Short mmCIF file of C-alpha atoms and ligand atoms in Angstrom, two decimals:
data_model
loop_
_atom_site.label_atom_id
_atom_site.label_comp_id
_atom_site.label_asym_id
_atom_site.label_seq_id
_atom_site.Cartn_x
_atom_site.Cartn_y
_atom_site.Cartn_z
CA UNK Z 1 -108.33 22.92 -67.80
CA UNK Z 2 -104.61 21.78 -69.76
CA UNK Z 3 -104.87 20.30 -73.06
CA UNK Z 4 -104.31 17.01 -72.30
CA UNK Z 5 -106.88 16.90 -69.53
CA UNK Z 6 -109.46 18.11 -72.60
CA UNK Z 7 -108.29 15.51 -74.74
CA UNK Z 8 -108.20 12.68 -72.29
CA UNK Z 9 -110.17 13.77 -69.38
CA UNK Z 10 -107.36 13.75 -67.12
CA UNK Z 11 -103.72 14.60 -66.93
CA UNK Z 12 -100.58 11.90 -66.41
CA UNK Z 13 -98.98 14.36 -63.89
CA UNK Z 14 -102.17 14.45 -61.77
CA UNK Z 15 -101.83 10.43 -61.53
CA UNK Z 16 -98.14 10.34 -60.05
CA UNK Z 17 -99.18 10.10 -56.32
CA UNK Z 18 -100.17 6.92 -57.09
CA UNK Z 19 -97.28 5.21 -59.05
CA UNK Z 20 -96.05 4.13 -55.62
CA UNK Z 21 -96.32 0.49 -56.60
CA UNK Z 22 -95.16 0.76 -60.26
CA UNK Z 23 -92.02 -0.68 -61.08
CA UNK Z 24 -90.38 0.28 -64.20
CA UNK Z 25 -87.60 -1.16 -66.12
CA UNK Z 26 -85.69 1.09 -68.36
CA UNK Z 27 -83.52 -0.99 -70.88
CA UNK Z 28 -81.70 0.52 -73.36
CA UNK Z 29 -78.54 -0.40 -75.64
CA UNK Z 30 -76.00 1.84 -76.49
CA UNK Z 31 -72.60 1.70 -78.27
CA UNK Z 32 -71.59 5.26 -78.08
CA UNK Z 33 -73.87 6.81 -75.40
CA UNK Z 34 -76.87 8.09 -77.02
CA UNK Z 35 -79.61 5.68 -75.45
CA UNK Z 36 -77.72 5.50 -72.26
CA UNK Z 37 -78.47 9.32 -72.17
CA UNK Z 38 -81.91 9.05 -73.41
CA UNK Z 39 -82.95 6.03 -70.60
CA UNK Z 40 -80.88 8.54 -67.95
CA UNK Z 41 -83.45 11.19 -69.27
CA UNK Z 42 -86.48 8.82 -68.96
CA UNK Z 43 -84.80 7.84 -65.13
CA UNK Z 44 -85.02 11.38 -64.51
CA UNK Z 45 -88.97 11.84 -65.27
CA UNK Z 46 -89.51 9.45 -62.91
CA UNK Z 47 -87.87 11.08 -60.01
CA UNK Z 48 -90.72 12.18 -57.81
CA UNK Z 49 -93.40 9.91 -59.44
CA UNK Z 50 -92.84 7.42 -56.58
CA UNK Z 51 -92.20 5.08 -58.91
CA UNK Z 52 -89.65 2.07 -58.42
CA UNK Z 53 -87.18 2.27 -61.81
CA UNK Z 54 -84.16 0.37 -62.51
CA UNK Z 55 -81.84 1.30 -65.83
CA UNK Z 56 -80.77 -1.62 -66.93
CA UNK Z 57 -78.43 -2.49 -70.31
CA UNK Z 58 -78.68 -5.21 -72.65
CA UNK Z 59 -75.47 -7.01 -72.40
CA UNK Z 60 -72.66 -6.61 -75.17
CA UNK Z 61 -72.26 -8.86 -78.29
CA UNK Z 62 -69.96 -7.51 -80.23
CA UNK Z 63 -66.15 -8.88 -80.64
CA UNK Z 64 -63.54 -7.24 -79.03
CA UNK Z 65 -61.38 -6.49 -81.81
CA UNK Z 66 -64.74 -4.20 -83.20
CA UNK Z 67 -65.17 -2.41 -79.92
CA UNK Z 68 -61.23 -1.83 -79.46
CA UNK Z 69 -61.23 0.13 -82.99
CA UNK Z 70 -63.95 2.04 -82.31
CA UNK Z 71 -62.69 4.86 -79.54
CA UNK Z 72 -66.46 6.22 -78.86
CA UNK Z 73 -67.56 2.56 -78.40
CA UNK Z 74 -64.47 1.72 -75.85
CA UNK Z 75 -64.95 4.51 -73.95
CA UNK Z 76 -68.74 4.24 -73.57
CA UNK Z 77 -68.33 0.57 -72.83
CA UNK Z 78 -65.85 2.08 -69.95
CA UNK Z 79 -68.32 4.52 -68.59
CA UNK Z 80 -70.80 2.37 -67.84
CA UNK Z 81 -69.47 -0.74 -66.63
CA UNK Z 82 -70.83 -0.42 -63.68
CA UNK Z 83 -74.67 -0.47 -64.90
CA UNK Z 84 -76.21 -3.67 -64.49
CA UNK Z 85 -77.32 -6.09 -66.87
CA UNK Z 86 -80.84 -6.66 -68.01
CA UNK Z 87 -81.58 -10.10 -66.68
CA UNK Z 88 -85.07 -12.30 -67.13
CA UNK Z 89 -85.75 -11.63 -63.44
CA UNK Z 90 -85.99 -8.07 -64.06
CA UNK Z 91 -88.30 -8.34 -66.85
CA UNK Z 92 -90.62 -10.74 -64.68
CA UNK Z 93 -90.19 -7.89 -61.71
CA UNK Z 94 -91.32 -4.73 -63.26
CA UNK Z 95 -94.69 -3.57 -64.78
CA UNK Z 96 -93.32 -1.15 -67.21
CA UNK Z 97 -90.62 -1.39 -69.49
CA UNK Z 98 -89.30 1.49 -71.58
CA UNK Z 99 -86.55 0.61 -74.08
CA UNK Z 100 -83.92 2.83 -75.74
CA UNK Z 101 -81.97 1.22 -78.70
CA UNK Z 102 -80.55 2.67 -81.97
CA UNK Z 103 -81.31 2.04 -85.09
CA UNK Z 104 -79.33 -0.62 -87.01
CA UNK Z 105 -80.13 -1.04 -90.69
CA UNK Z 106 -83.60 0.17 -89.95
CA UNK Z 107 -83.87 -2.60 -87.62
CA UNK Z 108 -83.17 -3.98 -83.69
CA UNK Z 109 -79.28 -4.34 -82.88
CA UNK Z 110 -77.92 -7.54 -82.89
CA UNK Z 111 -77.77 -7.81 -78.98
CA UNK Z 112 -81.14 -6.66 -77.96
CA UNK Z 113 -82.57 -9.52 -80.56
CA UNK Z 114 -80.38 -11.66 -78.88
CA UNK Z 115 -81.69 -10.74 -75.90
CA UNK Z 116 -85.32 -10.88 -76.56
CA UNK Z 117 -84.44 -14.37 -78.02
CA UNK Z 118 -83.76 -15.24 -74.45
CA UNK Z 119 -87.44 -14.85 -73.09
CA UNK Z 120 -89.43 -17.67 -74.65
CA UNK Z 121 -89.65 -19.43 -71.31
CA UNK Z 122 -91.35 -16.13 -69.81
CA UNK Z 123 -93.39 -16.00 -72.71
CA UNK Z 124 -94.59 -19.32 -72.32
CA UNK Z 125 -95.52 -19.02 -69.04
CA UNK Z 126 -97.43 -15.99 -69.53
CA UNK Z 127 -95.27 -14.03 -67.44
CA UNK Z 128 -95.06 -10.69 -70.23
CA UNK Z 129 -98.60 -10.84 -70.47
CA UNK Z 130 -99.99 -7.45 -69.60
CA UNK Z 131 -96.43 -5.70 -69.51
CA UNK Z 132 -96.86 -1.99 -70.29
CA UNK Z 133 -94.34 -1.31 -72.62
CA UNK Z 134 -92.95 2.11 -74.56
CA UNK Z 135 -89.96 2.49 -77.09
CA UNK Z 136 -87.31 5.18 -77.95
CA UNK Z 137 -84.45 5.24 -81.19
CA UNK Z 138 -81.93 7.28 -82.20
CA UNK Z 139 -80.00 6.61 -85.77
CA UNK Z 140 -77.66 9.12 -87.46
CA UNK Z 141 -80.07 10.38 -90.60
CA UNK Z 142 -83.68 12.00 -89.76
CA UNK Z 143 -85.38 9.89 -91.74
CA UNK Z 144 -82.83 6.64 -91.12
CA UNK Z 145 -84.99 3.77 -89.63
CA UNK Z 146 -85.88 5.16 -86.06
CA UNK Z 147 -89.45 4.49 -86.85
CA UNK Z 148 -88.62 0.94 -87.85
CA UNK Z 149 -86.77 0.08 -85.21
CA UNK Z 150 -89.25 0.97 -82.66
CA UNK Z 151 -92.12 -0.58 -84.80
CA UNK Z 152 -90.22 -4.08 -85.05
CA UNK Z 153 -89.30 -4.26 -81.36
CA UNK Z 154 -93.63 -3.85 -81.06
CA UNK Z 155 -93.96 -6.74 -83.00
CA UNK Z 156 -92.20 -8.69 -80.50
CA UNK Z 157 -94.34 -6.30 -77.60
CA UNK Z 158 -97.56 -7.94 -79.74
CA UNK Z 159 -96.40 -11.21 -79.38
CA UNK Z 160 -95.80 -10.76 -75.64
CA UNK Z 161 -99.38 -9.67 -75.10
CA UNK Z 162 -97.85 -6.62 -73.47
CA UNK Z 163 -99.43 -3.19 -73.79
CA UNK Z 164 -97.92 -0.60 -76.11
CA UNK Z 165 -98.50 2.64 -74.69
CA UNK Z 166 -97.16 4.80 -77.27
CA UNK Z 167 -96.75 8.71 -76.65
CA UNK Z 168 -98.86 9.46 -79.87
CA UNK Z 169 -99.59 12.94 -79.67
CA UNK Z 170 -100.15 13.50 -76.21
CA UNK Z 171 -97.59 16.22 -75.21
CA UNK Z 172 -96.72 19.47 -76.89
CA UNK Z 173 -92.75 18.54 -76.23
CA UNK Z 174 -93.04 15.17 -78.96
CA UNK Z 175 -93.70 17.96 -81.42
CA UNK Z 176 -90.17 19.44 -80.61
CA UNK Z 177 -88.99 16.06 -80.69
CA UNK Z 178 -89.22 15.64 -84.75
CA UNK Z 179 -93.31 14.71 -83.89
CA UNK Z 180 -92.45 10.54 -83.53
CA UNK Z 181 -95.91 9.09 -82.61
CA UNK Z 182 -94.45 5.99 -82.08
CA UNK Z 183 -91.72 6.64 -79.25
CA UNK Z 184 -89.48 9.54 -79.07
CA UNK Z 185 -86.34 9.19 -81.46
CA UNK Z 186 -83.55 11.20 -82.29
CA UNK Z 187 -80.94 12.19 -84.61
CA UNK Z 188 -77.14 11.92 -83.52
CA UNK Z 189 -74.50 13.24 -85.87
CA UNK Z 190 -71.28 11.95 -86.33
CA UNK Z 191 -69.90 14.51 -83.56
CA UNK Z 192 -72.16 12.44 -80.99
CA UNK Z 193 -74.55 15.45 -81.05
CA UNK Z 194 -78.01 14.95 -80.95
CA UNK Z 195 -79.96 17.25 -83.23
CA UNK Z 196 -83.52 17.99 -81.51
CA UNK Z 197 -84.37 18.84 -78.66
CA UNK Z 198 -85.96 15.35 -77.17
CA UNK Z 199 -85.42 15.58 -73.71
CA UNK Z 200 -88.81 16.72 -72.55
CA UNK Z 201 -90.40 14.09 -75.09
CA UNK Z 202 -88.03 11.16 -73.02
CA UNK Z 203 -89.32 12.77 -69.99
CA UNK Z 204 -92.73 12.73 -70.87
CA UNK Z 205 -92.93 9.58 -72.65
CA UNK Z 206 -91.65 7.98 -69.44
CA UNK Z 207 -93.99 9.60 -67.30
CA UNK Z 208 -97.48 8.30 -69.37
CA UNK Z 209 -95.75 4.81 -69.84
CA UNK Z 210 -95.56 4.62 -66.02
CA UNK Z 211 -98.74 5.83 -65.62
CA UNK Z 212 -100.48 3.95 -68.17
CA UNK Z 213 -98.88 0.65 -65.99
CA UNK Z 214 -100.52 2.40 -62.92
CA UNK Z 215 -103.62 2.26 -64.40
CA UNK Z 216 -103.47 -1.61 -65.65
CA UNK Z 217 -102.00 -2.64 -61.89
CA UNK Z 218 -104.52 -0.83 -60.00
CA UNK Z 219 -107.50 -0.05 -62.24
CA UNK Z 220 -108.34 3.16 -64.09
CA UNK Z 221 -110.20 4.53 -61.16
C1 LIG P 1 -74.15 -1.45 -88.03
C2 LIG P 1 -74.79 -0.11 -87.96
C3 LIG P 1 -75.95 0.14 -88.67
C4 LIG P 1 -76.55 1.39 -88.62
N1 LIG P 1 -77.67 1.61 -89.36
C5 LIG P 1 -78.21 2.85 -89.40
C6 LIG P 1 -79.35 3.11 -90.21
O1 LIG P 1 -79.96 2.23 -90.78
N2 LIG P 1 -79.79 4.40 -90.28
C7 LIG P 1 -79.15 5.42 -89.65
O2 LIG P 1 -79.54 6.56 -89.80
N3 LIG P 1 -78.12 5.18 -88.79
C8 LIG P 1 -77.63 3.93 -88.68
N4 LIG P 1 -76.57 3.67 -87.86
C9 LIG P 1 -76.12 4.72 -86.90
C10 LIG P 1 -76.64 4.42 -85.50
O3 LIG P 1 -78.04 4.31 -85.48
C11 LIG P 1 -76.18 5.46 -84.50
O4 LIG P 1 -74.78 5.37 -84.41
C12 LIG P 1 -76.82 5.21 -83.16
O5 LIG P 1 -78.17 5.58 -83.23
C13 LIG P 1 -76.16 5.92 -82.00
O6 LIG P 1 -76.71 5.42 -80.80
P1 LIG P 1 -75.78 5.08 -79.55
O7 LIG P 1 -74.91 6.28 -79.33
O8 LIG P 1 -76.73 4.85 -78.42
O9 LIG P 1 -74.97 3.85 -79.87
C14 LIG P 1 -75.97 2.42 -87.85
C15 LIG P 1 -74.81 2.15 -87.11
C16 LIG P 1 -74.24 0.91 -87.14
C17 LIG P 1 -72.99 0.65 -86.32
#
């Protein structure tokens, strides 16, 4: 018996088979490519899980004249113009969301605020109710707001009545990660470098979020 099925009786790999009706949105916001990579990651643990997943970015705020002096910024913006938009449809359409957004003053970028200040009608009509929901940061100091930033996009999770299903310490690869109970989180130098190893955390994390919304839709059987 693995470690995790001692701990919690059963193991989030043993439950893929039947993520067959799970759809999961992964929404991330990026300026330079960090979170892009990370929700490609969490895409990536979801190959084979049968689940339905969609990688979706939070639409650009910024002014032009910021983005155009900023050659990292351009040239993500460039790369993935092709991704599509997080809209309100796909928030009412999946069961899972995973988010990936840096950290900005210890807090939520501008745009994904503005974004989540765009789903009061959803709200209202209960439609987030029940949402399972998991969170990932990067900023460019190890101890730079990460934690923050995932904690005060929660707050808005709480408000939602959705279901945080946070990675705690459930997998040995979040220790390799920097150990972020809260959703995995990285550090990215100024060279666009990230300096753990977080891959297998992403991978993970998006694995017992989608499961965890398999086990709301259908029943923990
Ligand atoms: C306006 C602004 C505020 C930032 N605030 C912080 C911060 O509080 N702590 C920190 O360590 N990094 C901070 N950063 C660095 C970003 O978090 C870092 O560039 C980001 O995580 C990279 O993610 P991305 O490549 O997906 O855009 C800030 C960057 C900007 C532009």
């Amino acid at each position: 018996m693995g470690f995790l099925e001692k701990i919690f009786g059963k193991s989030p790999e043993k439950e893929q088979n039947k993520m067959e009706n799970v759809k999961v949105a992964i929404i991330y916001y990026s300026s330079t490519g960090t979170n892009y990579k990370m929700a490609k990651w969490a895409e990536e643990g979801l190959k084979d899980t049968g689940a339905e997943v969609k990688v979706l970015k939070v639409p650009e705020l910024a002014p032009k004249e910021a983005i155009e002096s900023n050659d990292a910024w351009k040239a993500h913006l460039e790369e993935t113009k092709d991704v599509p938009e997080v809209t309100l449809d796909d928030l009412e359409w999946a069961d899972a969301y995973i988010f990936s957004i840096p950290t900005r003053f210890g807090n939520l970028p501008g745009q994904v605020k503005q974004f989540l200040d765009t789903t009061g009608g959803l709200w209202f009509n209960g439609k987030l109710a029940n949402k399972v929901v998991s969170a990932m940061s990067s900023a460019s100091n190890a101890h730079g707001g990460q934690e923050q930033t995932i904690l005060s996009l929660y707050t808005t999770m709480f408000h939602w009545g959705a279901i945080v299903a946070s990675p705690g310490y459930t997998d040995e690869s979040i220790f390799a990660a920097g150990g972020n109970p809260y959703g995995t989180s990285v550090t990215v130098g100024q060279d666009g470098k990230m300096q753990e190893n977080v891959e297998p955390a992403v991978k993970h994390q998006a694995k017992r979020t989608a499961t965890v919304a398999e086990w709301v839709k259908n029943g923990n059987r």
